[in-house]
mmCIF file of C-alpha atoms in Angstrom:
data_model
loop_
_atom_site.group_PDB
_atom_site.id
_atom_site.type_symbol
_atom_site.label_atom_id
_atom_site.label_comp_id
_atom_site.label_asym_id
_atom_site.label_seq_id
_atom_site.Cartn_x
_atom_site.Cartn_y
_atom_site.Cartn_z
ATOM 1 C CA UNK A 1 -3.654 2.813 -7.156
ATOM 2 C CA UNK A 2 0.045 2.248 -7.823
ATOM 3 C CA UNK A 3 -0.333 -1.523 -7.580
ATOM 4 C CA UNK A 4 -3.446 -1.529 -9.778
ATOM 5 C CA UNK A 5 -1.686 0.455 -12.518
ATOM 6 C CA UNK A 6 1.385 -1.789 -12.308
ATOM 7 C CA UNK A 7 -0.845 -4.872 -12.667
ATOM 8 C CA UNK A 8 -2.591 -3.345 -15.695
ATOM 9 C CA UNK A 9 0.709 -2.517 -17.395
ATOM 10 C CA UNK A 10 2.005 -5.999 -16.655
ATOM 11 C CA UNK A 11 -1.110 -7.641 -18.091
ATOM 12 C CA UNK A 12 -1.479 -5.492 -21.219
ATOM 13 C CA UNK A 13 2.119 -4.460 -21.855
ATOM 14 C CA UNK A 14 1.311 -0.765 -21.526
ATOM 15 C CA UNK A 15 -1.472 1.819 -21.487
ATOM 16 C CA UNK A 16 -2.614 3.659 -24.608
ATOM 17 C CA UNK A 17 -5.952 4.884 -23.235
ATOM 18 C CA UNK A 18 -7.056 5.675 -19.682
ATOM 19 C CA UNK A 19 -10.750 6.291 -18.942
ATOM 20 C CA UNK A 20 -12.143 7.198 -15.541
ATOM 21 C CA UNK A 21 -15.907 6.910 -15.132
ATOM 22 C CA UNK A 22 -17.360 7.860 -11.789
ATOM 23 C CA UNK A 23 -20.629 9.175 -10.447
ATOM 24 C CA UNK A 24 -22.438 9.565 -7.200
ATOM 25 C CA UNK A 25 -24.128 12.799 -6.321
ATOM 26 C CA UNK A 26 -26.097 13.414 -3.145
ATOM 27 C CA UNK A 27 -28.947 15.924 -3.087
ATOM 28 C CA UNK A 28 -29.369 18.505 -0.363
ATOM 29 C CA UNK A 29 -29.684 22.227 0.241
ATOM 30 C CA UNK A 30 -26.355 24.007 0.691
ATOM 31 C CA UNK A 31 -27.118 24.806 4.320
ATOM 32 C CA UNK A 32 -27.792 21.144 5.068
ATOM 33 C CA UNK A 33 -24.591 19.613 3.598
ATOM 34 C CA UNK A 34 -22.431 18.210 6.379
ATOM 35 C CA UNK A 35 -18.657 17.688 6.441
ATOM 36 C CA UNK A 36 -18.854 13.937 5.856
ATOM 37 C CA UNK A 37 -21.086 14.284 2.810
ATOM 38 C CA UNK A 38 -18.891 17.011 1.339
ATOM 39 C CA UNK A 39 -15.646 15.108 1.955
ATOM 40 C CA UNK A 40 -16.894 11.788 0.567
ATOM 41 C CA UNK A 41 -18.281 13.402 -2.584
ATOM 42 C CA UNK A 42 -15.063 15.250 -3.427
ATOM 43 C CA UNK A 43 -12.876 12.244 -2.648
ATOM 44 C CA UNK A 44 -14.963 9.867 -4.767
ATOM 45 C CA UNK A 45 -15.670 12.196 -7.693
ATOM 46 C CA UNK A 46 -12.501 14.296 -7.891
ATOM 47 C CA UNK A 47 -9.555 13.188 -5.761
ATOM 48 C CA UNK A 48 -9.463 9.641 -7.092
ATOM 49 C CA UNK A 49 -9.520 10.995 -10.671
ATOM 50 C CA UNK A 50 -6.380 12.991 -9.920
ATOM 51 C CA UNK A 51 -4.657 9.961 -8.404
ATOM 52 C CA UNK A 52 -5.517 7.752 -11.380
ATOM 53 C CA UNK A 53 -4.334 10.290 -13.965
ATOM 54 C CA UNK A 54 -1.211 11.016 -11.926
ATOM 55 C CA UNK A 55 -0.309 7.318 -11.794
ATOM 56 C CA UNK A 56 -1.192 6.572 -15.429
ATOM 57 C CA UNK A 57 0.695 9.530 -16.885
ATOM 58 C CA UNK A 58 4.288 8.319 -16.228
ATOM 59 C CA UNK A 59 3.529 4.956 -17.857
ATOM 60 C CA UNK A 60 2.141 6.667 -20.957
ATOM 61 C CA UNK A 61 5.005 9.187 -21.061
ATOM 62 C CA UNK A 62 7.682 6.503 -20.771
ATOM 63 C CA UNK A 63 6.132 4.483 -23.596
ATOM 64 C CA UNK A 64 6.811 7.392 -25.920
ATOM 65 C CA UNK A 65 3.809 6.629 -28.135
ATOM 66 C CA UNK A 66 1.293 9.189 -26.854
ATOM 67 C CA UNK A 67 -2.237 8.249 -25.888
ATOM 68 C CA UNK A 68 -5.581 9.478 -24.633
ATOM 69 C CA UNK A 69 -6.969 10.189 -21.154
ATOM 70 C CA UNK A 70 -10.687 10.775 -20.645
ATOM 71 C CA UNK A 71 -12.748 11.543 -17.545
ATOM 72 C CA UNK A 72 -16.517 11.619 -17.118
ATOM 73 C CA UNK A 73 -17.451 15.050 -15.787
ATOM 74 C CA UNK A 74 -20.954 16.565 -15.847
ATOM 75 C CA UNK A 75 -22.846 19.677 -16.887
ATOM 76 C CA UNK A 76 -23.194 20.168 -13.140
ATOM 77 C CA UNK A 77 -19.527 21.158 -13.214
ATOM 78 C CA UNK A 78 -20.704 24.395 -14.836
ATOM 79 C CA UNK A 79 -23.780 25.023 -12.696
ATOM 80 C CA UNK A 80 -25.570 22.832 -10.180
ATOM 81 C CA UNK A 81 -28.474 23.167 -7.776
ATOM 82 C CA UNK A 82 -29.119 21.101 -4.662
ATOM 83 C CA UNK A 83 -25.981 18.981 -5.029
ATOM 84 C CA UNK A 84 -23.253 21.541 -4.450
ATOM 85 C CA UNK A 85 -20.511 19.039 -3.588
ATOM 86 C CA UNK A 86 -21.068 16.997 -6.747
ATOM 87 C CA UNK A 87 -21.052 20.144 -8.892
ATOM 88 C CA UNK A 88 -17.845 21.383 -7.275
ATOM 89 C CA UNK A 89 -16.205 17.984 -7.817
ATOM 90 C CA UNK A 90 -17.173 17.866 -11.486
ATOM 91 C CA UNK A 91 -15.902 21.413 -11.985
ATOM 92 C CA UNK A 92 -12.641 20.128 -10.559
ATOM 93 C CA UNK A 93 -12.632 17.235 -13.041
ATOM 94 C CA UNK A 94 -12.993 19.714 -15.919
ATOM 95 C CA UNK A 95 -10.080 21.699 -14.495
ATOM 96 C CA UNK A 96 -7.998 18.512 -14.182
ATOM 97 C CA UNK A 97 -8.583 17.755 -17.861
ATOM 98 C CA UNK A 98 -7.352 21.240 -18.776
ATOM 99 C CA UNK A 99 -4.273 21.001 -16.577
ATOM 100 C CA UNK A 100 -3.243 17.483 -17.583
ATOM 101 C CA UNK A 101 -3.915 18.374 -21.223
ATOM 102 C CA UNK A 102 -1.620 21.397 -20.973
ATOM 103 C CA UNK A 103 1.184 19.487 -19.286
ATOM 104 C CA UNK A 104 1.037 16.179 -21.183
ATOM 105 C CA UNK A 105 0.498 17.532 -24.687
ATOM 106 C CA UNK A 106 4.245 17.657 -25.341
ATOM 107 C CA UNK A 107 4.290 13.881 -24.990
ATOM 108 C CA UNK A 108 1.557 13.372 -27.581
ATOM 109 C CA UNK A 109 -1.057 12.651 -24.890
ATOM 110 C CA UNK A 110 -4.463 14.305 -25.264
ATOM 111 C CA UNK A 111 -6.740 14.711 -22.244
ATOM 112 C CA UNK A 112 -10.470 15.440 -22.251
ATOM 113 C CA UNK A 113 -13.596 15.335 -20.129
ATOM 114 C CA UNK A 114 -17.116 14.443 -21.246
ATOM 115 C CA UNK A 115 -19.915 16.333 -19.470
ATOM 116 C CA UNK A 116 -23.196 14.404 -19.763
ATOM 117 C CA UNK A 117 -26.494 16.123 -19.041
ATOM 118 C CA UNK A 118 -29.775 14.594 -17.934
ATOM 119 C CA UNK A 119 -29.003 10.959 -18.719
ATOM 120 C CA UNK A 120 -31.194 9.744 -15.858
ATOM 121 C CA UNK A 121 -31.590 5.973 -16.103
ATOM 122 C CA UNK A 122 -30.414 5.950 -19.713
ATOM 123 C CA UNK A 123 -33.285 7.454 -21.782
ATOM 124 C CA UNK A 124 -33.337 4.252 -23.816
ATOM 125 C CA UNK A 125 -37.121 4.390 -24.029
ATOM 126 C CA UNK A 126 -37.136 7.711 -25.922
ATOM 127 C CA UNK A 127 -38.943 7.194 -29.271
ATOM 128 C CA UNK A 128 -36.753 7.218 -32.378
ATOM 129 C CA UNK A 129 -37.313 10.237 -34.609
ATOM 130 C CA UNK A 130 -38.955 12.339 -31.896
ATOM 131 C CA UNK A 131 -37.034 15.552 -31.310
ATOM 132 C CA UNK A 132 -37.174 18.760 -29.321
ATOM 133 C CA UNK A 133 -37.801 17.117 -25.972
ATOM 134 C CA UNK A 134 -37.723 20.358 -23.992
ATOM 135 C CA UNK A 135 -35.760 23.571 -23.574
ATOM 136 C CA UNK A 136 -32.868 21.663 -22.036
ATOM 137 C CA UNK A 137 -32.744 19.046 -24.818
ATOM 138 C CA UNK A 138 -33.449 20.757 -28.150
ATOM 139 C CA UNK A 139 -32.528 17.550 -30.019
ATOM 140 C CA UNK A 140 -33.341 14.600 -27.747
ATOM 141 C CA UNK A 141 -32.322 13.405 -24.269
ATOM 142 C CA UNK A 142 -28.857 11.783 -24.255
ATOM 143 C CA UNK A 143 -28.735 8.012 -23.996
ATOM 144 C CA UNK A 144 -26.059 6.070 -22.158
ATOM 145 C CA UNK A 145 -24.512 4.800 -25.377
ATOM 146 C CA UNK A 146 -24.387 8.348 -26.765
ATOM 147 C CA UNK A 147 -22.066 9.225 -23.901
ATOM 148 C CA UNK A 148 -20.074 6.043 -24.538
ATOM 149 C CA UNK A 149 -19.666 7.004 -28.190
ATOM 150 C CA UNK A 150 -18.344 10.440 -27.194
ATOM 151 C CA UNK A 151 -15.761 8.796 -24.946
ATOM 152 C CA UNK A 152 -14.765 6.361 -27.691
ATOM 153 C CA UNK A 153 -14.314 9.252 -30.138
ATOM 154 C CA UNK A 154 -12.039 11.113 -27.712
ATOM 155 C CA UNK A 155 -9.988 7.939 -27.262
ATOM 156 C CA UNK A 156 -9.444 7.554 -30.998
ATOM 157 C CA UNK A 157 -7.041 9.178 -33.464
ATOM 158 C CA UNK A 158 -9.980 11.228 -34.735
ATOM 159 C CA UNK A 159 -9.525 13.353 -31.604
ATOM 160 C CA UNK A 160 -5.717 13.457 -31.681
ATOM 161 C CA UNK A 161 -5.741 17.276 -31.876
ATOM 162 C CA UNK A 162 -8.404 17.808 -29.214
ATOM 163 C CA UNK A 163 -7.118 18.218 -25.675
ATOM 164 C CA UNK A 164 -8.353 20.053 -22.627
ATOM 165 C CA UNK A 165 -11.805 21.739 -22.718
ATOM 166 C CA UNK A 166 -11.485 25.039 -24.617
ATOM 167 C CA UNK A 167 -7.692 24.628 -24.680
ATOM 168 C CA UNK A 168 -7.566 25.344 -28.419
ATOM 169 C CA UNK A 169 -8.913 28.849 -27.872
ATOM 170 C CA UNK A 170 -5.910 29.769 -25.749
ATOM 171 C CA UNK A 171 -3.326 28.138 -27.979
ATOM 172 C CA UNK A 172 -3.875 30.620 -30.803
ATOM 173 C CA UNK A 173 -2.404 33.415 -28.717
ATOM 174 C CA UNK A 174 0.948 31.640 -28.338
ATOM 175 C CA UNK A 175 3.797 31.316 -30.775
ATOM 176 C CA UNK A 176 3.667 28.260 -33.059
ATOM 177 C CA UNK A 177 5.507 25.269 -31.686
ATOM 178 C CA UNK A 178 5.178 26.185 -28.019
ATOM 179 C CA UNK A 179 2.881 25.173 -25.207
ATOM 180 C CA UNK A 180 2.330 28.461 -23.421
ATOM 181 C CA UNK A 181 5.494 29.173 -21.463
ATOM 182 C CA UNK A 182 6.353 25.476 -21.181
ATOM 183 C CA UNK A 183 8.779 23.247 -23.126
ATOM 184 C CA UNK A 184 8.436 22.499 -26.812
ATOM 185 C CA UNK A 185 6.219 19.529 -27.676
ATOM 186 C CA UNK A 186 7.731 16.118 -28.265
ATOM 187 C CA UNK A 187 8.089 15.554 -32.047
ATOM 188 C CA UNK A 188 6.924 11.944 -31.830
ATOM 189 C CA UNK A 189 3.482 11.426 -33.349
ATOM 190 C CA UNK A 190 1.238 8.924 -31.513
ATOM 191 C CA UNK A 191 -0.885 6.377 -33.339
ATOM 192 C CA UNK A 192 -3.363 5.272 -30.713
ATOM 193 C CA UNK A 193 -6.167 2.801 -31.434
ATOM 194 C CA UNK A 194 -4.926 1.948 -34.925
ATOM 195 C CA UNK A 195 -4.376 -1.550 -36.230
ATOM 196 C CA UNK A 196 -0.588 -1.088 -36.438
ATOM 197 C CA UNK A 197 1.702 -3.272 -34.385
ATOM 198 C CA UNK A 198 4.650 -2.208 -32.275
ATOM 199 C CA UNK A 199 7.173 -4.738 -30.985
ATOM 200 C CA UNK A 200 4.824 -7.471 -32.130
ATOM 201 C CA UNK A 201 1.936 -6.221 -29.997
ATOM 202 C CA UNK A 202 -1.443 -4.932 -31.142
ATOM 203 C CA UNK A 203 -2.065 -1.298 -30.262
ATOM 204 C CA UNK A 204 -5.074 -0.191 -28.268
ATOM 205 C CA UNK A 205 -4.610 -1.069 -24.579
ATOM 206 C CA UNK A 206 -7.376 0.509 -22.531
ATOM 207 C CA UNK A 207 -7.421 1.055 -18.779
ATOM 208 C CA UNK A 208 -10.774 2.039 -17.272
ATOM 209 C CA UNK A 209 -11.652 2.799 -13.672
ATOM 210 C CA UNK A 210 -15.076 3.109 -12.080
ATOM 211 C CA UNK A 211 -16.779 3.183 -8.740
ATOM 212 C CA UNK A 212 -18.186 -0.121 -7.581
ATOM 213 C CA UNK A 213 -21.818 -1.002 -8.334
ATOM 214 C CA UNK A 214 -22.558 -0.460 -4.657
ATOM 215 C CA UNK A 215 -22.133 3.312 -5.008
ATOM 216 C CA UNK A 216 -22.725 3.940 -8.711
ATOM 217 C CA UNK A 217 -25.982 5.247 -10.070
ATOM 218 C CA UNK A 218 -27.844 3.156 -12.618
ATOM 219 C CA UNK A 219 -27.044 5.570 -15.456
ATOM 220 C CA UNK A 220 -23.308 5.445 -14.738
ATOM 221 C CA UNK A 221 -23.353 1.656 -14.614
ATOM 222 C CA UNK A 222 -25.100 1.620 -18.009
ATOM 223 C CA UNK A 223 -22.629 4.111 -19.513
ATOM 224 C CA UNK A 224 -19.788 2.068 -18.065
ATOM 225 C CA UNK A 225 -21.160 -1.078 -19.737
ATOM 226 C CA UNK A 226 -21.649 0.716 -23.064
ATOM 227 C CA UNK A 227 -18.100 2.085 -23.092
ATOM 228 C CA UNK A 228 -16.707 -1.380 -22.499
ATOM 229 C CA UNK A 229 -18.917 -2.852 -25.184
ATOM 230 C CA UNK A 230 -17.845 -0.210 -27.711
ATOM 231 C CA UNK A 231 -14.187 -0.861 -26.897
ATOM 232 C CA UNK A 232 -14.602 -4.606 -27.343
ATOM 233 C CA UNK A 233 -16.324 -4.058 -30.693
ATOM 234 C CA UNK A 234 -13.308 -2.002 -31.748
ATOM 235 C CA UNK A 235 -11.017 -4.906 -30.857
ATOM 236 C CA UNK A 236 -9.316 -3.177 -27.943
ATOM 237 C CA UNK A 237 -7.645 -4.880 -25.003
ATOM 238 C CA UNK A 238 -9.227 -3.935 -21.685
ATOM 239 C CA UNK A 239 -8.095 -3.880 -18.109
ATOM 240 C CA UNK A 240 -9.992 -2.280 -15.256
ATOM 241 C CA UNK A 241 -12.300 -2.635 -12.322
ATOM 242 C CA UNK A 242 -14.191 -0.942 -9.520
ATOM 243 C CA UNK A 243 -12.850 1.498 -7.002
ATOM 244 C CA UNK A 244 -13.219 -1.134 -4.324
ATOM 245 C CA UNK A 245 -10.730 -3.366 -6.151
ATOM 246 C CA UNK A 246 -13.205 -5.896 -7.511
ATOM 247 C CA UNK A 247 -13.333 -6.916 -11.150
#
C-alpha cells in the first residue's frame, strides 16, 4: 500500500481525491459462517479501506490544500440478512468515514461513504419514466451510474461542507470554531476539482482503489467503470488499480 501510494503521488504530483470501491459479499446463515469466510470478508471489505485511507491521509495533509476521501459502503452496513460478515464490514466502513471525517476536517479534508442499495447487475434495463418499483425503491432501482454520480458529487467542491455520515448533527452541539474536543480547524480553504492551477499543475488528481475483477461482483465492476468515466469527463487525472496490484 505504501509503495502504491508513493507511485501515485510521484505520477500525479499529489492526491486531491481518494476513492475506495470494493465489494464481495458471501451469503450464508450466521451459524454456517466459518472463520476463513469471516476473516476474508472483513479484510477485503474493511481492513484494506483503513490501510488505504491511513496511507493517503498524510499525503493530503502535507499538501495543505484539503481534498476528498470517499468509500463505497452499503445499506447492509445498517442491517443485513444472510451475509453477516459483509454487513459488519460495511458498518465498519461507515464508522471509518465518521472517524476520518472527524480527525481530518481541520485540514480541509472531507470524508464520506456512499451506501448503495439493491444495485444488482446495474438495473440499466429499468424503463425510463417508470417509478415506484416496490416498497424498497419508492422512486426506481438505483443504477450503477447513479452511484457513480453520488461519488463524483462527494468528490467535488459542491460537497465541501459534507463530511462523515450524520456528522453535521453532532457539530451543532459544539462551540463554533471547534471540532469536538479536538484542535481548531486549519484556516486554509481547499479548492478541490476546480480548474485553478497551483504551481503550474492542474488540480483534480484522483486516486481510486478497487478489488480485482477476479473477486468483484458485476455491479461493482460497472460502478467502478462509471466512476472512472465520470472523472475522465470532468477532466481529472486518474491513478489507480486493483487490489492485486494490476492496472
